[in-house]
Coordinates of C-alpha atoms in Angstrom, one line a residue:
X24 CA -1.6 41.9 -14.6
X25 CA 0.2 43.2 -11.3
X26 CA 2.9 40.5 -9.5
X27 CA 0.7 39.0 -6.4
X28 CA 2.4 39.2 -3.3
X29 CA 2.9 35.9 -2.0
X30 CA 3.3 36.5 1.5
X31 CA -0.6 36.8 1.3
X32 CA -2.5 34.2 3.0
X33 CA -3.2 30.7 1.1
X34 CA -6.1 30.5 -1.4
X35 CA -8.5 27.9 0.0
X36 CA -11.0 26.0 -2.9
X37 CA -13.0 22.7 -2.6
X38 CA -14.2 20.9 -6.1
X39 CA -17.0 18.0 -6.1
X40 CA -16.8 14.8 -7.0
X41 CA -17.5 15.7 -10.6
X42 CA -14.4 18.4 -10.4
X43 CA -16.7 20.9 -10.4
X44 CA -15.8 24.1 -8.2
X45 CA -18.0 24.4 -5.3
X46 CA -16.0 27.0 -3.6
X47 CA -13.1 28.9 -4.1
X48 CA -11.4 32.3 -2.1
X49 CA -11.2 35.7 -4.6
X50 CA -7.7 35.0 -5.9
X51 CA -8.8 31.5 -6.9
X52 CA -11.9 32.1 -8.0
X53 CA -10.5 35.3 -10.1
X54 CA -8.1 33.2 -11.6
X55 CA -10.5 30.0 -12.7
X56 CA -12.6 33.1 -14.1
X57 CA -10.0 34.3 -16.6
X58 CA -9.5 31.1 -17.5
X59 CA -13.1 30.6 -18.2
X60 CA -14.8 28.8 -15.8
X61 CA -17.3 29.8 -13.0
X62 CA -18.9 28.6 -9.5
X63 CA -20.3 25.0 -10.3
X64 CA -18.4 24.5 -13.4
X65 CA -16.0 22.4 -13.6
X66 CA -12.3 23.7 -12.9
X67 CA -10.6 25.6 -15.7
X68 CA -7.2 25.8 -14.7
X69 CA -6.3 22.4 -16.5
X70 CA -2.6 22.0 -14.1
X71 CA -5.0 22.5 -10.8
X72 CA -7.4 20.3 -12.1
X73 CA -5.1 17.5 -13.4
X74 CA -3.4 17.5 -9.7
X75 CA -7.4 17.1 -8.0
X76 CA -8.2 14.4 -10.5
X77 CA -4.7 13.2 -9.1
X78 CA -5.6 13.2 -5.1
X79 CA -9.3 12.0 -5.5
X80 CA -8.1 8.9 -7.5
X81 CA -4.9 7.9 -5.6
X82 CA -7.0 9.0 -2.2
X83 CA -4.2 10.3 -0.8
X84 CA -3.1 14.4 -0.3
X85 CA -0.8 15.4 -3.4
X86 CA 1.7 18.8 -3.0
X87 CA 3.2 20.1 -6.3
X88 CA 5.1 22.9 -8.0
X89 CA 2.9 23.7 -11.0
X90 CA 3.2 26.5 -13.4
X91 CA -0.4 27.9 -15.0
X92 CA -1.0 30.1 -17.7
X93 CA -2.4 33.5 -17.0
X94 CA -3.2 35.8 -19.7
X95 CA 0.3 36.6 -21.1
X96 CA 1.7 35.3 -18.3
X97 CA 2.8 32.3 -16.3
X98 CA 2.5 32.0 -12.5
X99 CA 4.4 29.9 -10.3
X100 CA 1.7 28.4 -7.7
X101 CA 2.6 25.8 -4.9
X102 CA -1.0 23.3 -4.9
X103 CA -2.1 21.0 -2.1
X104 CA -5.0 18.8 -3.3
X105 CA -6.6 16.9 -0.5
X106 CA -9.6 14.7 -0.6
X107 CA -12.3 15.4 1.2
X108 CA -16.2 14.6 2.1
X109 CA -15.9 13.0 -2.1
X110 CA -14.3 15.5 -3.5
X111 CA -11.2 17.7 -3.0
X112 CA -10.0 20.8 -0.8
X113 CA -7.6 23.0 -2.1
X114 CA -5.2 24.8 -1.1
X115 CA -3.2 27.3 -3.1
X116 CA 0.0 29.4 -2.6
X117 CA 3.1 31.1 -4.2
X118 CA 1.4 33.6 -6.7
X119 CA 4.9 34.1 -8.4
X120 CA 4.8 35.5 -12.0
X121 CA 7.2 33.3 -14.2
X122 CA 8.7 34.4 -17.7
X123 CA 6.2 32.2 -20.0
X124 CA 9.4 31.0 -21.7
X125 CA 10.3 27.5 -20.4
X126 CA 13.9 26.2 -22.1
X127 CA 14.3 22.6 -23.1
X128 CA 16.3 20.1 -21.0
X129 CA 19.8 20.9 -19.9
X130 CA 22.6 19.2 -20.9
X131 CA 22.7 18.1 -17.3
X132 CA 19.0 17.1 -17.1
X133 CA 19.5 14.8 -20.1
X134 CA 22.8 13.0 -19.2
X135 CA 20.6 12.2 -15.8
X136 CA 18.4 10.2 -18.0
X137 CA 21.6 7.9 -18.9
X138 CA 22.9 8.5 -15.3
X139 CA 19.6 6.5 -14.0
X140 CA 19.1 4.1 -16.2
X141 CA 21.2 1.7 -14.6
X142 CA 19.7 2.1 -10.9
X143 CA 17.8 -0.7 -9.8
X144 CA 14.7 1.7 -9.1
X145 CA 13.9 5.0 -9.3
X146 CA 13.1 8.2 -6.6
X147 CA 12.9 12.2 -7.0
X148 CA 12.5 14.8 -4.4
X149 CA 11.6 18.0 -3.8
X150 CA 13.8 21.3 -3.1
X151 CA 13.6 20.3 0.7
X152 CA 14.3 16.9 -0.1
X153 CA 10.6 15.1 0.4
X154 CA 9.7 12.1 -1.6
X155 CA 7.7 12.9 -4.9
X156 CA 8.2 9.9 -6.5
X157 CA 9.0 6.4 -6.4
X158 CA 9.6 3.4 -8.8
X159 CA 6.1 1.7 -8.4
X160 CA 7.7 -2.0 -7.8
X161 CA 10.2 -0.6 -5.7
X162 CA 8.2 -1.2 -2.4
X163 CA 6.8 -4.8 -3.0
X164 CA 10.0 -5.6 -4.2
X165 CA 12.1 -4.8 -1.1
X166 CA 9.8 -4.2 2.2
X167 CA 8.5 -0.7 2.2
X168 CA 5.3 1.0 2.0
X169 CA 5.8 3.0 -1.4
X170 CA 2.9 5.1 -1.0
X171 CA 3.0 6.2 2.7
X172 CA 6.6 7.6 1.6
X173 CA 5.2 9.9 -0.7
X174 CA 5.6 13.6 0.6
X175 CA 7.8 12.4 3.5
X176 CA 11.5 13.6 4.2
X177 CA 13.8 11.4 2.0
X178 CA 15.3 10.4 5.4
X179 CA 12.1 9.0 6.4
X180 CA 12.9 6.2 3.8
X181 CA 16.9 6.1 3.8
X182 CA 19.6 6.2 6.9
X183 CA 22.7 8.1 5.1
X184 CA 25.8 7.0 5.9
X185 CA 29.0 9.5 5.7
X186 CA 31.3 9.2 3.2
X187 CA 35.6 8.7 4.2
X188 CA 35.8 11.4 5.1
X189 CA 33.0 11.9 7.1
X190 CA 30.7 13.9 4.6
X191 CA 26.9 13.4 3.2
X192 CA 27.4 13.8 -0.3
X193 CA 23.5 14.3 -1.1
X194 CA 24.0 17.5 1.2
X195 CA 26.9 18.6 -0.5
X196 CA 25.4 18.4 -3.1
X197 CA 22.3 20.3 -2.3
X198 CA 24.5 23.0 -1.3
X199 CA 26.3 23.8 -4.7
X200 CA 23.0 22.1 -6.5
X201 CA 24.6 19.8 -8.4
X202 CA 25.1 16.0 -9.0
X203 CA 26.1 13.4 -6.4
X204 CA 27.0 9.5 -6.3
X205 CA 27.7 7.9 -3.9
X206 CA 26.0 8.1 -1.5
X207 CA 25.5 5.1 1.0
X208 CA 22.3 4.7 2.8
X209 CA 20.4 2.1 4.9
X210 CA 16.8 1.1 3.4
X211 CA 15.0 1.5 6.9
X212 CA 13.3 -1.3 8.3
X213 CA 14.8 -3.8 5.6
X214 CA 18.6 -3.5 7.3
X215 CA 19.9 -3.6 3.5
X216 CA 22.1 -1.2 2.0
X217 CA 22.1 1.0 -1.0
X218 CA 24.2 3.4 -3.1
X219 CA 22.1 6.9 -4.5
X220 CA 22.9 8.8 -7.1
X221 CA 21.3 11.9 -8.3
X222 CA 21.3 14.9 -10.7
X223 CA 19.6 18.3 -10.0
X224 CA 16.6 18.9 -11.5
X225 CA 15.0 23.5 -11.9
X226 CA 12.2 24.8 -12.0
X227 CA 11.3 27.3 -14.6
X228 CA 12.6 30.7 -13.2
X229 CA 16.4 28.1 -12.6
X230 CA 15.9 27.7 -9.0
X231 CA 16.6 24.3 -7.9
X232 CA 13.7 22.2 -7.6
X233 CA 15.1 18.9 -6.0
X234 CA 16.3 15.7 -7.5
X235 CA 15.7 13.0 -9.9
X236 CA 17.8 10.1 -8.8
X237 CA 18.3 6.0 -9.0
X238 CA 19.2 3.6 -6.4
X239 CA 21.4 0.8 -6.8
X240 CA 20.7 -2.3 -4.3
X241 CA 24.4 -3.4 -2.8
X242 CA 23.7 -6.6 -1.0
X243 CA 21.8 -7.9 -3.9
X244 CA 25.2 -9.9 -5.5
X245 CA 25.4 -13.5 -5.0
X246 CA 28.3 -15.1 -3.8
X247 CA 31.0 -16.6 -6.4
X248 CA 30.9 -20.0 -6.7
X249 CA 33.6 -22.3 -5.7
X250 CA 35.8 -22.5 -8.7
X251 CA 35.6 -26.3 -8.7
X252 CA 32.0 -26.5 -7.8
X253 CA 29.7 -27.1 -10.5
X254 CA 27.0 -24.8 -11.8
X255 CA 23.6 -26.1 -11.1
X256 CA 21.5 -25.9 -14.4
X257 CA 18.8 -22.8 -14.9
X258 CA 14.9 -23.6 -16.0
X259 CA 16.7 -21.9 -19.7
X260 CA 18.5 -24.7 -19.8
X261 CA 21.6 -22.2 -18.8
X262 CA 23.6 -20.9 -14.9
X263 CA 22.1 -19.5 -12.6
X264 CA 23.5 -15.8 -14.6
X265 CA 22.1 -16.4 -17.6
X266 CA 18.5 -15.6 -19.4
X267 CA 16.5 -14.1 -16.6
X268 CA 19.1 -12.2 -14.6
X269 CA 20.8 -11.0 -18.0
X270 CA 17.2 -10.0 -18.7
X271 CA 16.5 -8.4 -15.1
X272 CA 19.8 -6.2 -15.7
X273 CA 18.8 -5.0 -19.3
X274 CA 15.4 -4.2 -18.5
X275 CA 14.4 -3.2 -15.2
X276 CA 16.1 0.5 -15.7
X277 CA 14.7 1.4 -19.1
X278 CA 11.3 -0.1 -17.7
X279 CA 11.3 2.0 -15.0
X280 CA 12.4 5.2 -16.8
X281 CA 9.3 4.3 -19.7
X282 CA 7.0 3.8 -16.5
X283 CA 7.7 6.9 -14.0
X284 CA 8.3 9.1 -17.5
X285 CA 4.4 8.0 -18.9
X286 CA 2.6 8.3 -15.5
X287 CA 3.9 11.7 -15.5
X288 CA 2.4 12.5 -19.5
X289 CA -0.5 10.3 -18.2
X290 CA -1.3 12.7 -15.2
X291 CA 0.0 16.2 -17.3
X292 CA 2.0 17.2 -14.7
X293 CA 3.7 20.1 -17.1
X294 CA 0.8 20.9 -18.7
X295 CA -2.7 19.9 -20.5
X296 CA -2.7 17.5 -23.3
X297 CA -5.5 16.3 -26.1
X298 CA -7.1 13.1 -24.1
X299 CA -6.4 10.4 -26.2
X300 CA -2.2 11.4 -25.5
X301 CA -2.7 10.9 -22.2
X302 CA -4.6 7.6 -22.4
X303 CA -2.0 6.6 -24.6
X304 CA 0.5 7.3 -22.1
X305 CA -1.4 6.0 -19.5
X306 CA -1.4 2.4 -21.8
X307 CA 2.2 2.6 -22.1
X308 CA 2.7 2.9 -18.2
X309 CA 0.4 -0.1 -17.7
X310 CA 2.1 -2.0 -20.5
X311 CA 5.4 -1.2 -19.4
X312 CA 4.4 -2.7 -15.2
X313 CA 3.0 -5.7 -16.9
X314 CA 6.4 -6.4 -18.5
X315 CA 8.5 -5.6 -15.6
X316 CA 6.0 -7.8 -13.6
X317 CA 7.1 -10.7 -16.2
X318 CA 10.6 -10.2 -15.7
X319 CA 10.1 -10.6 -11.7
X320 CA 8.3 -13.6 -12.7
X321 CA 11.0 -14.9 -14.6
X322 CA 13.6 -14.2 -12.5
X323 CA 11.8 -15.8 -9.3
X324 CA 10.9 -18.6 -11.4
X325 CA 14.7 -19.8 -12.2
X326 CA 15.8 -19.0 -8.4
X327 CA 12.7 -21.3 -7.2
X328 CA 13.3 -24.0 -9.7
X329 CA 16.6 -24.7 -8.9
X330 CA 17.4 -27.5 -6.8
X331 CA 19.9 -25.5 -4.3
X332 CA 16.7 -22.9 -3.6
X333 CA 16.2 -22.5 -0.2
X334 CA 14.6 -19.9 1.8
X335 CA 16.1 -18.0 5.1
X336 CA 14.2 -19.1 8.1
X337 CA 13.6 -15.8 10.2
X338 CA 11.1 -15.2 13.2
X339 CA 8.6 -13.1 11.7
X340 CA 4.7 -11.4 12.9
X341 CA 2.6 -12.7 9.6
X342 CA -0.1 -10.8 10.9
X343 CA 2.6 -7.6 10.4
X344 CA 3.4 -9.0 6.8
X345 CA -0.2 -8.7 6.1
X346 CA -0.5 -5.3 7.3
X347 CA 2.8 -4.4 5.4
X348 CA 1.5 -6.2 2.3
X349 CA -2.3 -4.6 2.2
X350 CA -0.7 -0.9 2.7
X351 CA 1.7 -1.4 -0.5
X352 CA -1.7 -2.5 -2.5
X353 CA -3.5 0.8 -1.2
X354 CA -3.6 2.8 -4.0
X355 CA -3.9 -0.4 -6.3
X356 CA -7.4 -1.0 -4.4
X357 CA -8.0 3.0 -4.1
X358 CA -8.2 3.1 -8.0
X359 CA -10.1 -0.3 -8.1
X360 CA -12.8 1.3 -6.0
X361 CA -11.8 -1.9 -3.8
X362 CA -12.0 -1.4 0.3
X363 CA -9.4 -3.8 2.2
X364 CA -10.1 -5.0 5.9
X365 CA -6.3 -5.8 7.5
X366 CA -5.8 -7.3 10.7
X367 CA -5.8 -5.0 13.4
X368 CA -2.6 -3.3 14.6
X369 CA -2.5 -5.7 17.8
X370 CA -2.9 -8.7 16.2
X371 CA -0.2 -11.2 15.6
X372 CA 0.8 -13.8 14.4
X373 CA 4.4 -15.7 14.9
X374 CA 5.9 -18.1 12.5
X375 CA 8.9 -18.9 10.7
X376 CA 9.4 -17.7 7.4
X377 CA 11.8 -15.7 5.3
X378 CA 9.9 -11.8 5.3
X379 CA 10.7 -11.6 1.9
X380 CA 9.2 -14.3 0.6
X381 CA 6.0 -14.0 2.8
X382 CA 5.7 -10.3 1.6
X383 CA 6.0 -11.4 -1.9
X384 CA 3.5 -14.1 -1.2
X385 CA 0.6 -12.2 0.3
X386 CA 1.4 -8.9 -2.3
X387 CA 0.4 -11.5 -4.8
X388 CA -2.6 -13.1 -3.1
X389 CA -4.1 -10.0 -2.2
X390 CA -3.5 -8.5 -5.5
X391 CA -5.5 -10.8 -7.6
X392 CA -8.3 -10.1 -4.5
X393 CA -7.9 -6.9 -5.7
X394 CA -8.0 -7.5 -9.3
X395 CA -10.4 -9.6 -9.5
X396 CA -13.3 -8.1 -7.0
X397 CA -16.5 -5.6 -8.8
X398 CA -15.9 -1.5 -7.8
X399 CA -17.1 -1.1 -4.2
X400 CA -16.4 -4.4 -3.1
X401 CA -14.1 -5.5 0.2
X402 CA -11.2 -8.1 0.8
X403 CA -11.0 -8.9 3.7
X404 CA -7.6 -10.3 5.3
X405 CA -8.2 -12.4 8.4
X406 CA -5.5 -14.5 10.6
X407 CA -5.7 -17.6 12.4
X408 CA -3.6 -19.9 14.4
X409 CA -3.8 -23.2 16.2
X410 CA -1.6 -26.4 16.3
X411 CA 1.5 -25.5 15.0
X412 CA 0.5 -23.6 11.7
X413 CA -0.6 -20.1 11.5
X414 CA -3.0 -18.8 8.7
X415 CA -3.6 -15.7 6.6
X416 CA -6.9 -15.8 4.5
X417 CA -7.5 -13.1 1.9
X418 CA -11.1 -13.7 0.7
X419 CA -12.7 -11.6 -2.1
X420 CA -15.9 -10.5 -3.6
X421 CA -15.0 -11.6 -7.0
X422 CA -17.0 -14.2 -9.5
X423 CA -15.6 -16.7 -7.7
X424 CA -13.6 -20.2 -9.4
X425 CA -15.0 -23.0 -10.2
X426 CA -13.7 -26.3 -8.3
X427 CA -12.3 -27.7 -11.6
X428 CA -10.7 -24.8 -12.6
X429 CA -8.8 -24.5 -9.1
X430 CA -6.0 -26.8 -9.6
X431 CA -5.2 -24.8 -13.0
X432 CA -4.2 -22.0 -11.2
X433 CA -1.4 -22.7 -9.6
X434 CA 0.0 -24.5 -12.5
X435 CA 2.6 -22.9 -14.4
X436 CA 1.4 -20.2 -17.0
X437 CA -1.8 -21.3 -15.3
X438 CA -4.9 -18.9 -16.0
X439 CA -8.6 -19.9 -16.2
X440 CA -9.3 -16.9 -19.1
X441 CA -6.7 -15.6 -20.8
X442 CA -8.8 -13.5 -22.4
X443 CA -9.1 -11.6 -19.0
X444 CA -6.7 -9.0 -17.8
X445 CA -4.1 -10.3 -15.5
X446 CA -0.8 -11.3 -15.1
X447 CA 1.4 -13.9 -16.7
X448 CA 0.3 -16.7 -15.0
X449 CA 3.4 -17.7 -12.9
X450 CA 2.2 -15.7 -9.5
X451 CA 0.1 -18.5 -8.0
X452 CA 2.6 -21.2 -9.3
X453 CA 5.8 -19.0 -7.9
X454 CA 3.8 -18.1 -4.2
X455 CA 2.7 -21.7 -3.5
X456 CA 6.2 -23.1 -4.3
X457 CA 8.0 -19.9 -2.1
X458 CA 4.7 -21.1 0.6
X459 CA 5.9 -24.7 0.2
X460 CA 10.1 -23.9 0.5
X461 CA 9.0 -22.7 4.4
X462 CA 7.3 -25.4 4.9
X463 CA 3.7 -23.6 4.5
X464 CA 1.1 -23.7 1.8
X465 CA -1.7 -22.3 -0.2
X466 CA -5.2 -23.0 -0.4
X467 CA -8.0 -22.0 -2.4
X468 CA -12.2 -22.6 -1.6
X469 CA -14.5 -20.7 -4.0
X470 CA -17.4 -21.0 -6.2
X471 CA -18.6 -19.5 -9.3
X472 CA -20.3 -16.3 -7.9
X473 CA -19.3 -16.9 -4.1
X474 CA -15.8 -15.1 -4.4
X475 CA -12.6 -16.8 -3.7
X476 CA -10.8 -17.9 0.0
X477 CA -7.1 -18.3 -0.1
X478 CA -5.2 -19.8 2.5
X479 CA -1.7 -19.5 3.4
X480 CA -0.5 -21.5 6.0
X481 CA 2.8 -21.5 7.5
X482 CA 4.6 -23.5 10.8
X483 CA 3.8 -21.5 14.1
X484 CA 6.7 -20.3 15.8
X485 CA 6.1 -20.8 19.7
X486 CA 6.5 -17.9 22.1
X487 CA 9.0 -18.6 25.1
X488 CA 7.1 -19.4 28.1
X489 CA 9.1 -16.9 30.9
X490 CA 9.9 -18.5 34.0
X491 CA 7.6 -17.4 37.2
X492 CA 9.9 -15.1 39.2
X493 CA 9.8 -16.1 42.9
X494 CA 10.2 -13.9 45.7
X495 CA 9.0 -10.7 43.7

């Protein structure tokens, strides 16, 4: 076939619900032709396809760099997938014929793999340095909306700070496209501070294609103990260093590696697999967050068991935690078919509480909402406040828990069916002791059949009354 000029205007498509193709402009349609599909069949072009099935299931607008097979030859195309009315609008540019020849890894590429490992989570760009990817416990874990980053500038999530000599290594390093380290930044909105590092990543005609990069958390490190200070004893029967964290440091990067390296078979992002790989992957993704769930559990559970725990008391809007906490479980609730009603965006709520630990408390609580309500069903998150406590209640549509059931689940290792899928048991046990450490708690009214009404409650932090101003 002839090279398409890509300064032509973008090809425009829209699929159903079904991912059938309802519409497409010629050099679409042409091209889903060849590949032999046809108006109100579903899409042929397996890469475009994969990338819609993408969009309409996460409900959010996906961008990628895909390569598609055409004939004898590969093109280079540059796809938008948005959803939209149920199904998906597309929108389709580049047109750049590639050689169909795509070599392995570089040397570079596969040293990366080691050179992230390490990093506490994971994050890759684009060539002009927006977000594609982040580690999917990276936002829960410290205070950012994970999937509102996606597709944003990589300074929309980190403040770079210069180096000694007054330089940005990452754009140094975007300059001679090439490895960095180094490179200090300020997780925005959090005030804490991390170290990037990052190799190159190409695309198939060489051209660099952004990075694939770790970051390392630098305010995370305890301080020493006093050398004649006793160590308080662990849960494991061990210091505060022992089991868990040794277990946190071993895991967490190969976890996350296994993770963001099966989500991306699972979604066949280079290419079309047979459909029982990619459930496999899939499985392995979903195993692999189950286990790196269990090692947060683990670790909280030693730090909350010790008798030194203590949480930082901070001034904080709960009704802004909820918020924070319901837009992290978005796409959770998105693939659950689940609808979430947050407090409005004027509503708050003062207390005093360590962010952290009230993040961590109502990710959990409105998790299992999620979890545990029927497709199409809504949690709703509501606050209240009145005589020196304020309350968040996340109630669901779920089966509901019977009354003598609802002491058991805050217990330790506490589930009603372990036969059901879930979690490991500790979250309700580890959120009403965190709830508890502030000075707060947790709640629960339900019913078998009536859905479930948690309560957190935590002590109301009282505005300053300002002083009339006289003679105004």
């Amino acid at each position: 076939m002839n090279a398409i000029d890509p300064a032509l205007p973008i090809a425009i498509g829209q699929i159903d619900s079904d991912g059938r193709l309802i519409s497409a402009e010629s050099r679409l349609e042409e091209l889903n032709a060849r590949a032999g599909g046809g108006p109100g069949l579903p899409l042929a072009v397996p890469q475009i396809a994969t990338l819609a099935r993408l969009a309409q299931r996460l409900g959010i607008g996906i961008s990628r760099n895909i390569i598609a097979a055409d004939g004898e030859d590969d093109l280079e195309l540059w796809v938008r997938a948005e959803p939209q009315g149920g199904g998906v609008r597309l929108e389709v540019s580049g047109w750049r014929l590639r050689p169909v020849w795509r070599a392995a890894a570089t040397e570079p590429e596969r040293d990366g793999d080691f050179f992230r490992s390490a990093a506490d989570w994971l994050w890759e760009t684009d060539a002009s340095l927006r977000i594609t990817f982040l580690s999917i416990e990276a936002g829960a874990r410290y205070g950012f909306d994970s999937s509102a980053m996606l597709g944003q500038p990589l300074t929309r999530l980190f403040a770079l700070e210069e180096d000694a000599s007054g330089n940005l290594p990452i754009l140094s390093a975007v300059a001679a496209q090439a490895r960095f380290d180094g490179q200090k930044a300020e997780l925005r909105g959090t005030g804490r501070t991390v170290r990037l590092d990052a190799t190159p990543r190409t695309d198939p005609g060489g051209r660099f294609a952004g990075f694939v990069g770790g970051a390392h958390m630098l305010d995370e490190t305890p301080p020493a103990p006093k050398v004649d200070a006793p160590l308080p004893a662990t849960p494991f029967g061990g210091f505060p260093d022992s089991f868990s964290q040794r277990l946190d440091r071993a895991l967490r990067g190969p976890l996350g590696k296994i993770i963001a390296n099966a989500d991306s078979i699972s979604a066949q992002t280079e290419g079309p697999l047979k459909p029982d790989y990619a459930e496999y992957a899939s499985d392995i993704a979903n195993a692999g967050r189950h286990l790196l769930g269990l090692v947060d559990d683990l670790v909280d559970l030693q730090a909350i068991e010790r008798d030194d725990f203590v949480t930082i008391p901070e001034e904080i809007d709960l009704a802004d935690v909820a918020r924070r906490a319901a837009g992290l479980l978005a796409v959770r609730a998105a693939q659950a078919e689940v609808r979430i009603d947050k407090p409005a965006a004027g509503e708050t709520l003062p207390v005093t509480g360590e962010f952290k630990r009230a993040l961590q408390i109502l990710v959990n609580l409105i998790g299992n909402a999620v979890r545990y309500s029927p497709p199409g069903a809504m949690v709703w998150i509501r606050i209240e406040g009145g005589e020196g406590k304020a309350h968040v209640i996340v109630a669901d549509q779920g089966k509901g828990i019977a009354i003598e059931d609802q002491a058991r689940i805050f217990e330790k290792f506490g589930r009603v069916d372990p036969s059901e899928p879930g979690g490991s048991g500790l979250g309700l046990y580890i959120a009403r002791r965190l709830a508890r450490a502030m000075g707060g708690d947790i709640t629960v009214d339900s019913a078998p059949g009536m859905g479930a009404r948690f309560v957190l409650t935590m002590p109301a932090r009282e505005l300053p009354v300002r002083s009339p101003v006289f003679g105004a």
